[in-house]
Coordinates of C-alpha atoms in Angstrom, one line a residue:
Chain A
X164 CA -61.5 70.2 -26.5
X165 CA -63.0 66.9 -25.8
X166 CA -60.5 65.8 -23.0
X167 CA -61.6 69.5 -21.3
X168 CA -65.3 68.5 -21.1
X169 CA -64.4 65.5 -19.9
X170 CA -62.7 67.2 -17.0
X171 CA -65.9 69.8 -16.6
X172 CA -68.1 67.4 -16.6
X173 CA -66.0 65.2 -14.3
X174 CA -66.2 68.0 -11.6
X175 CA -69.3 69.2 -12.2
X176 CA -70.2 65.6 -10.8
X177 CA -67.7 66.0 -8.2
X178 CA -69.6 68.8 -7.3
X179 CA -73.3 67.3 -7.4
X180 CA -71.8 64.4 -4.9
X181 CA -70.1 66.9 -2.7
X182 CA -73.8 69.1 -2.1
X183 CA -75.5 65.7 -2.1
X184 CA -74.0 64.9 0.6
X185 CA -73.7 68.1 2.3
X186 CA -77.7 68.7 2.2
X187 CA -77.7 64.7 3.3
X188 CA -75.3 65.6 6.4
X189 CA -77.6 69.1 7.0
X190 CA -81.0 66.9 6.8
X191 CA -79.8 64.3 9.3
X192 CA -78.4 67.2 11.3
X193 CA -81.6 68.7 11.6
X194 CA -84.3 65.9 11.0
X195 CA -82.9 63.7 13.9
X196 CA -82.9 66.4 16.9
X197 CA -86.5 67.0 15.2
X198 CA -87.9 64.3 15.8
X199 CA -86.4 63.5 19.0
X200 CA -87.1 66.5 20.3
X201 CA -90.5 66.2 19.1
X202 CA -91.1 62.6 21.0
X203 CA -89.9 63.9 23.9
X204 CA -92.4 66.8 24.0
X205 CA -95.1 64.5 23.5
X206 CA -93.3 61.9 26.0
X207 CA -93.3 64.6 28.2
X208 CA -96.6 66.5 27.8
X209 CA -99.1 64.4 26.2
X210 CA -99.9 62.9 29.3
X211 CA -101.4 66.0 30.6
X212 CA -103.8 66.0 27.3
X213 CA -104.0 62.5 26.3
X214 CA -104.5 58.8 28.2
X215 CA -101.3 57.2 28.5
X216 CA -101.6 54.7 25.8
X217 CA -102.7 57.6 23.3
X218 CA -99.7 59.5 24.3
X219 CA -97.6 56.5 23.9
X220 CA -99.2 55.8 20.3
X221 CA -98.9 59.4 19.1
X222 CA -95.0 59.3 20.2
X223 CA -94.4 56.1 18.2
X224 CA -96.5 57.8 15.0
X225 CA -94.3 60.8 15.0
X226 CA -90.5 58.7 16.0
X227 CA -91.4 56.3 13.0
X228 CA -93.1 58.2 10.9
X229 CA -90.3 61.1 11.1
X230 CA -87.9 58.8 10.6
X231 CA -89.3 57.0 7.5
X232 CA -89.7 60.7 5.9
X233 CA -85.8 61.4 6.7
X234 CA -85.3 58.3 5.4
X235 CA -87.2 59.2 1.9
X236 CA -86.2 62.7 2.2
X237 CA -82.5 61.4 2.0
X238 CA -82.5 58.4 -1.0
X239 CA -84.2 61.0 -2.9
X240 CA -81.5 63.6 -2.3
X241 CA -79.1 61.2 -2.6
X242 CA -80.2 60.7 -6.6
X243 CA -82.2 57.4 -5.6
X244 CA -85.6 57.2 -7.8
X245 CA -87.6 56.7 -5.0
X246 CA -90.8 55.6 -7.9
X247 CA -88.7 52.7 -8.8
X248 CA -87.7 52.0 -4.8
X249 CA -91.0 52.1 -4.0
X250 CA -92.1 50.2 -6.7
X251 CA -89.8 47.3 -5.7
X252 CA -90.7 48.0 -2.0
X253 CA -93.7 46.8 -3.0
X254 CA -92.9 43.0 -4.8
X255 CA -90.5 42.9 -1.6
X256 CA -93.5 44.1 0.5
X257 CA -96.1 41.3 -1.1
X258 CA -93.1 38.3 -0.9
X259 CA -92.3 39.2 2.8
X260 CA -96.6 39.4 3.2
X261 CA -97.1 35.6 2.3
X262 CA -94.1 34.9 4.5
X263 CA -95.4 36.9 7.7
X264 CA -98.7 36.3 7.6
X265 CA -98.8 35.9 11.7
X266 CA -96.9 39.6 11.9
X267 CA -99.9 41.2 9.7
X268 CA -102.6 39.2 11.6
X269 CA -100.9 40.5 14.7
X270 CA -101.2 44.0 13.2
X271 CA -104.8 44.0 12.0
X272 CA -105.6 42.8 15.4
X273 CA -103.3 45.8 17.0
X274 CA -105.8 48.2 15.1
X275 CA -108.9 46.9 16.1
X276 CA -107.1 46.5 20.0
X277 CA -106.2 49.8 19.5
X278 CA -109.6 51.3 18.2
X279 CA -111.8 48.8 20.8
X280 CA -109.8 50.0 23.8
X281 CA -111.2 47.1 26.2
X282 CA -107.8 48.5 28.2
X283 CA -105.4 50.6 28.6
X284 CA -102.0 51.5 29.5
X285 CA -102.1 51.1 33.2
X286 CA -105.1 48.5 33.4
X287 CA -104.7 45.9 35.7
X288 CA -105.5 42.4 32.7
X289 CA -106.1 38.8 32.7
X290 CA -105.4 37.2 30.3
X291 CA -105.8 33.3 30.4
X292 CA -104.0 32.8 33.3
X293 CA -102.0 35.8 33.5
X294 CA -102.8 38.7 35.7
X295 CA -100.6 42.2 35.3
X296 CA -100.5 45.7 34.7
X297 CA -100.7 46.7 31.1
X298 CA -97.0 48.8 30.3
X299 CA -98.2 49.4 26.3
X300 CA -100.5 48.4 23.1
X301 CA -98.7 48.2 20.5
X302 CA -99.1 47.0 16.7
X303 CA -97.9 43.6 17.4
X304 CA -98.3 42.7 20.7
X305 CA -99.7 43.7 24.0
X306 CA -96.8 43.8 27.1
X307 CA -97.9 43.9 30.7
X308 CA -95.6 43.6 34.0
X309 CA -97.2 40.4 36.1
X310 CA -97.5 41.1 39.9
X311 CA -94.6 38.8 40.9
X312 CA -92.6 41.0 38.0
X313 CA -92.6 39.2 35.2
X314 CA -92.6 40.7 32.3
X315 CA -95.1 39.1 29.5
X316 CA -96.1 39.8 25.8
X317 CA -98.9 38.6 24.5
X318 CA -99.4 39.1 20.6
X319 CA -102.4 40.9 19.7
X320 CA -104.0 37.8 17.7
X321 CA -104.2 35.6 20.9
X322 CA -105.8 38.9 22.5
X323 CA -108.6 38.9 19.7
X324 CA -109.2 35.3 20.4
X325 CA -109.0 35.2 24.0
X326 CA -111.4 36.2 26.4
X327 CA -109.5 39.4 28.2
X328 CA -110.9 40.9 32.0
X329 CA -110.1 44.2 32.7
X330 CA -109.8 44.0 36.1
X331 CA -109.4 47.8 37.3
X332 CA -112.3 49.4 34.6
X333 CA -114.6 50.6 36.9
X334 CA -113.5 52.5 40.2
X335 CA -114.8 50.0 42.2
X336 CA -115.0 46.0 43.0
X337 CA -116.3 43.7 45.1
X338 CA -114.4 41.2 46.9
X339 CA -116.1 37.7 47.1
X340 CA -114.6 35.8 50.1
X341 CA -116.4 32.5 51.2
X342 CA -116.6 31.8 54.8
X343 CA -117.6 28.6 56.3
X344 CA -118.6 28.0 59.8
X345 CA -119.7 24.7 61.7
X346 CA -123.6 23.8 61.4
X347 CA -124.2 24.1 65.0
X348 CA -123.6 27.9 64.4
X349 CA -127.0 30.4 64.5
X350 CA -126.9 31.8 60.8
X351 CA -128.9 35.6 61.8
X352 CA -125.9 35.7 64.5
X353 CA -123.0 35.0 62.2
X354 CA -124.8 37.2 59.5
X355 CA -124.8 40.3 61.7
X356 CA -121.4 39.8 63.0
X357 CA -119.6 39.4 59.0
X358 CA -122.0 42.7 58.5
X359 CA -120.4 44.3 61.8
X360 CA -116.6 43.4 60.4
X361 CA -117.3 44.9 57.4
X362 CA -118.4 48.0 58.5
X363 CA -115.4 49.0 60.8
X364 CA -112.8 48.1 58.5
X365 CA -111.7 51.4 56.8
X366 CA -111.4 50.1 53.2
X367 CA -114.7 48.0 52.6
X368 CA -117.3 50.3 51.3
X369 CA -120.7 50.9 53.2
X370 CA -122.5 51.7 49.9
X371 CA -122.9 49.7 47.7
X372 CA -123.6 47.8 50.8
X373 CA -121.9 44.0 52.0
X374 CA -123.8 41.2 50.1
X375 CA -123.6 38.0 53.2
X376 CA -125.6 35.7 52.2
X377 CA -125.6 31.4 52.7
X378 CA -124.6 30.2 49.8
X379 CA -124.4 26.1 50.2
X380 CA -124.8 23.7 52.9
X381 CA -120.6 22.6 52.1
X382 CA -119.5 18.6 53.3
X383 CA -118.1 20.1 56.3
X384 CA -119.3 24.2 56.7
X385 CA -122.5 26.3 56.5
X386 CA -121.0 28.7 53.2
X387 CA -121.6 31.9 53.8
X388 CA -120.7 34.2 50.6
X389 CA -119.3 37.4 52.0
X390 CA -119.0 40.0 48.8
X391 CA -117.6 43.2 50.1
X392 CA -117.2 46.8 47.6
X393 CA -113.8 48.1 48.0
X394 CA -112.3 51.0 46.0
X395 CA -110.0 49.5 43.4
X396 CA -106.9 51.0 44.6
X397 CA -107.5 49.2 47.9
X398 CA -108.5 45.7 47.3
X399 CA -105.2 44.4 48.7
X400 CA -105.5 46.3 51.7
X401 CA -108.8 45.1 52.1
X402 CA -108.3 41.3 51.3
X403 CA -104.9 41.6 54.0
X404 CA -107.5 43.2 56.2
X405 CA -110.6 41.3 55.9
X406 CA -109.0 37.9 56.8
X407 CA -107.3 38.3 59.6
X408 CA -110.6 40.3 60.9
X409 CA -112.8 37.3 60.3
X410 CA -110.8 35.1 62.2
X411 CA -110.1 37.2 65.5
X412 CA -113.7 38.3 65.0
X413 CA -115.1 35.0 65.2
X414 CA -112.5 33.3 67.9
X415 CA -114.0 36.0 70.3
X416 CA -117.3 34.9 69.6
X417 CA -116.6 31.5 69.8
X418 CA -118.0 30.7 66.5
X419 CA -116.6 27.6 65.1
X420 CA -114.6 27.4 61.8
X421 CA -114.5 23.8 60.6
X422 CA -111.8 22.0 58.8
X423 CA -113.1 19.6 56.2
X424 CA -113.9 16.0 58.3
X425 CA -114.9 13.2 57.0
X426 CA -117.6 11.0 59.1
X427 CA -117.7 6.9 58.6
X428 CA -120.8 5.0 59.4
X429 CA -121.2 1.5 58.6
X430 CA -125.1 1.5 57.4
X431 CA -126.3 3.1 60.5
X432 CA -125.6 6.3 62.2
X433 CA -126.5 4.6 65.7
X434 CA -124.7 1.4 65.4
X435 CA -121.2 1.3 66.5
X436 CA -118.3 0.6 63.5
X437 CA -118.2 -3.1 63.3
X438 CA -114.5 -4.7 64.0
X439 CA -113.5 -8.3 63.2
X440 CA -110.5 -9.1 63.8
X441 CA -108.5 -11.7 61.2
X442 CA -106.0 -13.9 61.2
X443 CA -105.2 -16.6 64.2
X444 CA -104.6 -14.4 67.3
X445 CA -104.7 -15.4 70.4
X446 CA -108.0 -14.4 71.7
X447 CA -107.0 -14.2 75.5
X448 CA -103.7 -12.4 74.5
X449 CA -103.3 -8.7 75.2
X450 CA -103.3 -6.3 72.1
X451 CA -100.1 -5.7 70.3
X452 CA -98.3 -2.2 72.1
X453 CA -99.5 -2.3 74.9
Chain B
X181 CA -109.8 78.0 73.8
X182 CA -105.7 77.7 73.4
X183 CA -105.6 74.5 71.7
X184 CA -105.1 76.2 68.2
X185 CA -102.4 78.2 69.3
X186 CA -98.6 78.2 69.0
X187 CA -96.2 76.8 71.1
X188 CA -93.0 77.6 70.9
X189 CA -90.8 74.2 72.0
X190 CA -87.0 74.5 72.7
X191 CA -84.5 71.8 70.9
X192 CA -85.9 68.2 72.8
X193 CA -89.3 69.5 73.9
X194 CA -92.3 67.9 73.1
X195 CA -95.9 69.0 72.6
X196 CA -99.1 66.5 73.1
X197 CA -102.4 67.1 71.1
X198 CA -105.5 65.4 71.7
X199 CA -108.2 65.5 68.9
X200 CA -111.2 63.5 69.7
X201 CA -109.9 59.7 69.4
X202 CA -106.4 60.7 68.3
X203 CA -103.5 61.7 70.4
X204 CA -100.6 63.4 68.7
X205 CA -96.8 63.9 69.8
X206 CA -94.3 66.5 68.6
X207 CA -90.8 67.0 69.0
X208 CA -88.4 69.2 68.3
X209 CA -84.8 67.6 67.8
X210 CA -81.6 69.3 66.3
X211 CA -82.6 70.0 62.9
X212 CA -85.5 67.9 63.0
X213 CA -89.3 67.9 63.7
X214 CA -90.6 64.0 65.0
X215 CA -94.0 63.3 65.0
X216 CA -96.2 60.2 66.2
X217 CA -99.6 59.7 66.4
X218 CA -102.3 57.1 67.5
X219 CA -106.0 56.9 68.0
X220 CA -108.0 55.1 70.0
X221 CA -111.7 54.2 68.1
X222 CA -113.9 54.4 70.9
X223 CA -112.4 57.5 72.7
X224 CA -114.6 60.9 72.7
X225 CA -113.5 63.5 73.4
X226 CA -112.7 67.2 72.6
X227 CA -109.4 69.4 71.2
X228 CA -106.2 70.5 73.3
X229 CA -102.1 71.1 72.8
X230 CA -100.2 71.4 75.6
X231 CA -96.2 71.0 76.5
X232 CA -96.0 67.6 77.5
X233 CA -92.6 65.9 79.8
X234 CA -93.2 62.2 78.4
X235 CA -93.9 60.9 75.2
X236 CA -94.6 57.7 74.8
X237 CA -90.9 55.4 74.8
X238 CA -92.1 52.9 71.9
X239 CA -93.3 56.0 69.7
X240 CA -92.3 55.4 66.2
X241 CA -91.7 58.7 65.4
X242 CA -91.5 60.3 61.6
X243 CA -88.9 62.6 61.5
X244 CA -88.7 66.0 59.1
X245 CA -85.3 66.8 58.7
X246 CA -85.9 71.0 58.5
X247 CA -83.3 73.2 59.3
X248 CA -85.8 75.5 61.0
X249 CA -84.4 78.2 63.5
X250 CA -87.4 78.9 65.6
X251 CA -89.6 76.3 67.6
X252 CA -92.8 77.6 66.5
X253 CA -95.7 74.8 66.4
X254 CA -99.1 74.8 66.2
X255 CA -102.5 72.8 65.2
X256 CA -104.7 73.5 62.5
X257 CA -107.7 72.0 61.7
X258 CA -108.8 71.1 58.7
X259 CA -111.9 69.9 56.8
X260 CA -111.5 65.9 55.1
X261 CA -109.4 65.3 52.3
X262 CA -112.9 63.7 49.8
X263 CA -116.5 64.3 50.4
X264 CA -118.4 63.1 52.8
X265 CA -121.5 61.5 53.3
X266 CA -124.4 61.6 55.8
X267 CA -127.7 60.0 56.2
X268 CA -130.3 61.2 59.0
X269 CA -131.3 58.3 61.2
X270 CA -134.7 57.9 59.9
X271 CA -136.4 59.0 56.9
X272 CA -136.5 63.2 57.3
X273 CA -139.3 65.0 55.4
X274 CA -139.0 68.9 54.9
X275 CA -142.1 70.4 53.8
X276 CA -143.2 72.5 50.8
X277 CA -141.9 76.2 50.8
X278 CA -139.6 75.6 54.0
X279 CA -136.6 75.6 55.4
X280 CA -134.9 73.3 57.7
X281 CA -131.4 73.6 59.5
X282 CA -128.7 70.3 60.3
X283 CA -125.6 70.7 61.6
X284 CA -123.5 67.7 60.5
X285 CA -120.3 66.5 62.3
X286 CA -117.2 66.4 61.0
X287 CA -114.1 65.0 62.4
X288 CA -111.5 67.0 61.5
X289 CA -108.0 66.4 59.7
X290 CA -105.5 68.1 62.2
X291 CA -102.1 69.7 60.7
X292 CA -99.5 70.1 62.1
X293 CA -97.5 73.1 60.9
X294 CA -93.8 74.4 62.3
X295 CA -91.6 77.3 61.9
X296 CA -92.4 81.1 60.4
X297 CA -94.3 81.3 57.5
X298 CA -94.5 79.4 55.1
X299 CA -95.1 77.0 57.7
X300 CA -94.5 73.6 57.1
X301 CA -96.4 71.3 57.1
X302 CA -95.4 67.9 59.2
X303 CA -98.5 66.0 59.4
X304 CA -102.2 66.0 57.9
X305 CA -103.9 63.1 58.9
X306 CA -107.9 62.5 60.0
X307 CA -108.2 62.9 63.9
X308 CA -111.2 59.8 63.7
X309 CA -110.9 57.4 61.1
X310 CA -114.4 57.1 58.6
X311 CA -114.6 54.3 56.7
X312 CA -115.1 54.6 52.8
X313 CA -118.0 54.8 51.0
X314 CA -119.4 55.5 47.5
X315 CA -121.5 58.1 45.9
X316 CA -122.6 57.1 42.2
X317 CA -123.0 54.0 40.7
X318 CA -120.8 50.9 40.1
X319 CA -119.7 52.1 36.8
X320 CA -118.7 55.7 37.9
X321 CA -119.0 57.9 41.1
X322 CA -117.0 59.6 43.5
X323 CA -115.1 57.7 46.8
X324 CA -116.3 59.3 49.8
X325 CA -116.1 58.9 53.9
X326 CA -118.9 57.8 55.2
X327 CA -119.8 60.2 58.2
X328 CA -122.1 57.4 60.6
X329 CA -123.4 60.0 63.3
X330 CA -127.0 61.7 61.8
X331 CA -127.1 65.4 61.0
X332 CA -128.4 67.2 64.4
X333 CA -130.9 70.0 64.9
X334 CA -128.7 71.3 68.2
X335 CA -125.0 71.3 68.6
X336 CA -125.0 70.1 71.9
X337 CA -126.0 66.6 70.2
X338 CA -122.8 66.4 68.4
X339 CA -119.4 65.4 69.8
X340 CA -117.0 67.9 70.6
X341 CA -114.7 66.1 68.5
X342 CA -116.0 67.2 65.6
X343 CA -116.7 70.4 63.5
X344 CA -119.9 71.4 63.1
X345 CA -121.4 71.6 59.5
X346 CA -124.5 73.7 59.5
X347 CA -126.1 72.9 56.2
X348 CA -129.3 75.0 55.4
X349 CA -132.2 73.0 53.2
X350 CA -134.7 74.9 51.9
X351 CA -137.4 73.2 49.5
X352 CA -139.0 76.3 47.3
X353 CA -140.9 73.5 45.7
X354 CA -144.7 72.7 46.1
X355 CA -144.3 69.3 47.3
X356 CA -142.7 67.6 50.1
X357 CA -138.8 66.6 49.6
X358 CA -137.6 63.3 51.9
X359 CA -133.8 63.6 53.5
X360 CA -132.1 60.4 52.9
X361 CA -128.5 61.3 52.3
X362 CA -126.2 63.9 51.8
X363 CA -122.9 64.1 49.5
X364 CA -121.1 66.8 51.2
X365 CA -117.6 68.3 49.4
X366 CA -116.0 69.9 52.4
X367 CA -112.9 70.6 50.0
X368 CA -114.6 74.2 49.5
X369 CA -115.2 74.5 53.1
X370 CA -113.5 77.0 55.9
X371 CA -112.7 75.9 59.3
X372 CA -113.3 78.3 62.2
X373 CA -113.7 78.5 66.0
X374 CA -116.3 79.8 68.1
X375 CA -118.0 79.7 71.3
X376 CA -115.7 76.9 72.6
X377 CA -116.7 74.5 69.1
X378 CA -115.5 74.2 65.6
X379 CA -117.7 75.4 62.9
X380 CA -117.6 75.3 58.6
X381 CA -118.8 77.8 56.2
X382 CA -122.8 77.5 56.2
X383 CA -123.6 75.3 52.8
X384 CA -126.8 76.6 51.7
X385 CA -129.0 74.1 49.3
X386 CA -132.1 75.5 47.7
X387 CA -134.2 73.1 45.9
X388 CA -136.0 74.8 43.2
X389 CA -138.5 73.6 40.1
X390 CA -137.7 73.4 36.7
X391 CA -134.7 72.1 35.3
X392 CA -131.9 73.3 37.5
X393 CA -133.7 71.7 40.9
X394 CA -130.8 72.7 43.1
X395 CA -128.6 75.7 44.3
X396 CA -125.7 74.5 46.3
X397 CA -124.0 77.3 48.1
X398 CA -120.7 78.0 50.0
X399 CA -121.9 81.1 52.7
X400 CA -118.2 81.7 53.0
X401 CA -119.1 82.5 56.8
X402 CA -119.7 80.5 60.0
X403 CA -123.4 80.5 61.2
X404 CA -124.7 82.7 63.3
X405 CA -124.9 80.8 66.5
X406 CA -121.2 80.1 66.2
X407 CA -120.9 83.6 67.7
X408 CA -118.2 86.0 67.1
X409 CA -115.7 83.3 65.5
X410 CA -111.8 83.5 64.4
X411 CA -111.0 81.4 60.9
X412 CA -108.3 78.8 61.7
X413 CA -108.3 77.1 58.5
X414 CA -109.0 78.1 54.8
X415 CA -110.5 75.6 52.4
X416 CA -108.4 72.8 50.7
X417 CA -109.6 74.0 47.5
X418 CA -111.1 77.4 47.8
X419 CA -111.9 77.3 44.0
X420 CA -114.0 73.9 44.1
X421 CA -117.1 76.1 45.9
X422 CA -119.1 74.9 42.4
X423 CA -118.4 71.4 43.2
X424 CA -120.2 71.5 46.4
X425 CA -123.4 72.8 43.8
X426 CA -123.0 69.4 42.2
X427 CA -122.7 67.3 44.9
X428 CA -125.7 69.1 45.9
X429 CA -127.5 68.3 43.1
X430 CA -126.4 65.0 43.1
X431 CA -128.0 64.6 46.6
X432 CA -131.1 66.8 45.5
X433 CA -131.8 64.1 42.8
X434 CA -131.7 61.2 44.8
X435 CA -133.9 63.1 46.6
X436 CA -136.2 64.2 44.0
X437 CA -136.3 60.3 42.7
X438 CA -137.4 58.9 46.5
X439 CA -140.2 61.2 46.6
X440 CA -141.5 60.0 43.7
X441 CA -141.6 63.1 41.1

């Protein structure tokens, strides 16, 4: 009698395992598919509805937080008492706090990145000396693809503390370009010709219109500041453009660009450089060289 | 006039188009369509497409590999691809409860379209290049081209490079409204031809009191003086016609703020 309860209960254990792990099998058979199906919709249409870094966030929501369910879905099929898990999660949770203390500053700063928005996915950032296109926010860190394709991360908690440009937030810049030319140059003459340049090339803006103004009497140049509003998308153009304008512009004028020079006077403009020659030379000899 | 239409070239023909400052090249090649273009800024000048024996030898053609069986070509015309914007010379006053006519010039994008229908489509590119400009302020706005030639009372006084705009103000208003500038969305815009010219849909703006100060219009017609006309060209977007209401309204309240009310 007691031997056949044994064997009952024995396969009515059996049994328990055997669905347990059936359901387990059917969840992950299901659940997975689901979620990645579900990411990819949102991979695939959230861009039409959301801005790219939403999109991007609300994918990673759903992939993890999917997959943590599964995960709980499954212990607690799987005859785990997910009270006492979750309990221990939690010491674990509080050790592993104290020992990551960087990782959770990086995340609190993620949030506030996150809910600030001073950029996002697709903004052109500098950060300290780093320029690049912003590829996602995440939780921890920030990653961006330089312009000479690099690819950078930069934790969230240096983000909080640094000071961040967003380059490409408004649809529109201006281009500061300093231009020197020589003293002897008439400034109303050089004005109206950088004005002229600016307005036949296609990508500078006439409205907002070019600021040209002198800016500082430099050691070698008069400093004309030359700030010209470009559509974002074609700053490059512009500033490949601009250059090479200036300089044909102003050879066919015949207005002067200086190179930096250095003049020596010895007390006096008017006085000629003093020369006294050292040493016991022969005075009637001829110079060395010749 | 027979410059917008078809030509019909045989395998290694070639077609020349002159649009104002752009001259244009197509070929026809086994399987293929080439195309080259180049403009010259201070050229003038009005539309034609004729057969043409020598294109240039340095071209650097683009080639359309289409496995089109007929040799069917023509040129379209077609209004800019972004607004455009246009100031009168000098300041331009119209007066209380009137009405005032400029024709605005546009240089039109020219397409290049081969085979039956549905044509395709082998080049769309401006036949003058305008330089950019912007309507709105630093923070927000919309890119525009910036058209440097004033709006005219006559359209002998525009180039015949260019299609003309008529754009009707009239100020309902009791007091006088200044002219500065003018954000015109030519997206909603049809292109047609008549009495040797090109011509747009009429725009109709209607400044008005209260709190909707101006009706922006699309006629959907050519004016009047354009004489009996023949459509060569349907708007980019014909659903943006409301958007030529805002950019109307945009340019009624700069307007409004000059004058003071």
């Amino acid at each position: 009698m007691l031997a056949a309860m044994e064997m009952d209960w024995r396969a009515l254990s059996q049994d328990r395992v055997v669905v347990g792990v059936v359901k387990t099998l059917i969840m992950l058979a299901i659940g997975v598919p689901a979620i990645r199906m579900a990411s990819y919709l949102i991979a695939k249409n959230g861009g039409k509805r959301f801005s790219p870094q939403s999109a991007m966030l609300l994918r990673k929501t759903v992939t993890y937080g999917g997959a943590i369910m599964l995960f709980m879905l499954i212990l607690d099929q799987l005859g785990f008492e997910l009270t006492a898990l979750l309990g221990a999660a939690g010491v674990v949770g509080l050790a592993l706090g104290f020992a990551s203390q960087t990782s959770v500053s990086n995340i609190i700063s993620g949030i506030f990145l996150i809910s600030e928005k001073p950029f996002s996915v697709g903004d052109v950032i500098q950060v300290g000396d780093k320029t690049g296109v912003v590829l996602s926010v995440d939780l921890l860190s920030v990653k961006m693809r330089t312009f000479d394709n690099k690819y950078v991360r930069v934790p969230n908690e240096s983000l909080i503390k640094m000071d961040v440009v967003n380059i490409t937030r408004f649809p529109i810049r201006r281009m500061d370009i300093i231009v020197g030319v020589a003293y002897k140059e008439d400034v109303k003459r050089v004005k109206a010709i950088l004005l002229d340049i600016a307005l036949k090339n296609q990508y500078c803006l006439d409205d907002p219109a070019p600021l040209i103004i002198l800016n500082n009497f430099g050691d070698s140049a008069l400093e004309f500041k030359y700030g010209l509003w470009v559509a974002k998308e074609d700053y490059l153009n512009l500033l490949s453009t601009i250059t090479d304008e200036i300089k044909e512009r102003f050879d066919a004028e015949g207005i002067e660009i200086p190179f930096p020079h250095l003049s020596l006077y010895s007390g006096s403009v008017t006085d000629p450089f003093p020369i006294r020659i050292v040493g016991g030379a022969d005075p009637g000899a001829p110079p060395r060289g010749m | 006039m027979e410059t917008w239409e078809q030509i019909n070239l045989e395998i290694g023909q070639c077609a020349m188009a002159q649009a104002g400052p752009m001259t244009l090249w197509v070929r026809r090649a086994e399987n293929e369509w080439h195309v080259f273009s180049r403009r010259e800024p201070c050229v003038t000048r009005g539309f034609s497409f004729q057969r043409c024996d020598n294109p240039p030898e340095n071209a650097e053609w683009a080639r359309w590999a289409a496995e089109i069986k007929t040799g069917d070509v023509r040129l379209v015309p077609a209004m800019p691809d972004r607004p455009v914007i246009v100031s009168p010379d000098v300041e331009v006053v119209i007066p209380r409860k009137c009405s005032a006519l400029f024709l605005v010039g546009i240089p039109p994008w020219i397409r290049v379209e081969v085979g039956p229908e549905p044509r395709l489509v082998v080049f769309d590119s401006p036949s003058a290049m305008l330089a950019n400009t912007w309507f709105g302020d630093q923070m927000q706005g919309t890119l525009c081209y910036s058209l440097r030639h004033a709006p005219q009372r006559s359209p002998d006084r525009l180039s015949a490079g260019r299609a003309i705009c008529p754009v009707q103000f009239t100020n309902e208003t009791d007091k006088d409204l200044k002219f500065e500038k003018l954000c015109l969305n030519t997206d909603g815009l049809g292109v047609y031809e008549g009495e040797g010219r090109l011509w747009t849909d009429t725009v109709e703006l209607a400044f008005r009191e209260g709190n909707r100060p101006c009706d922006a219009t699309c006629a959907g017609q050519a004016p009047a003086m354009a004489g009996t006309v023949r459509k060569l060209c349907e708007p980019r977007n014909p659903g943006k016609k409301q958007i030529i209401g805002q950019s109307g309204l945009g340019t009624f309240t700069s307007i409004l703020r000059h004058s003071g009310r």
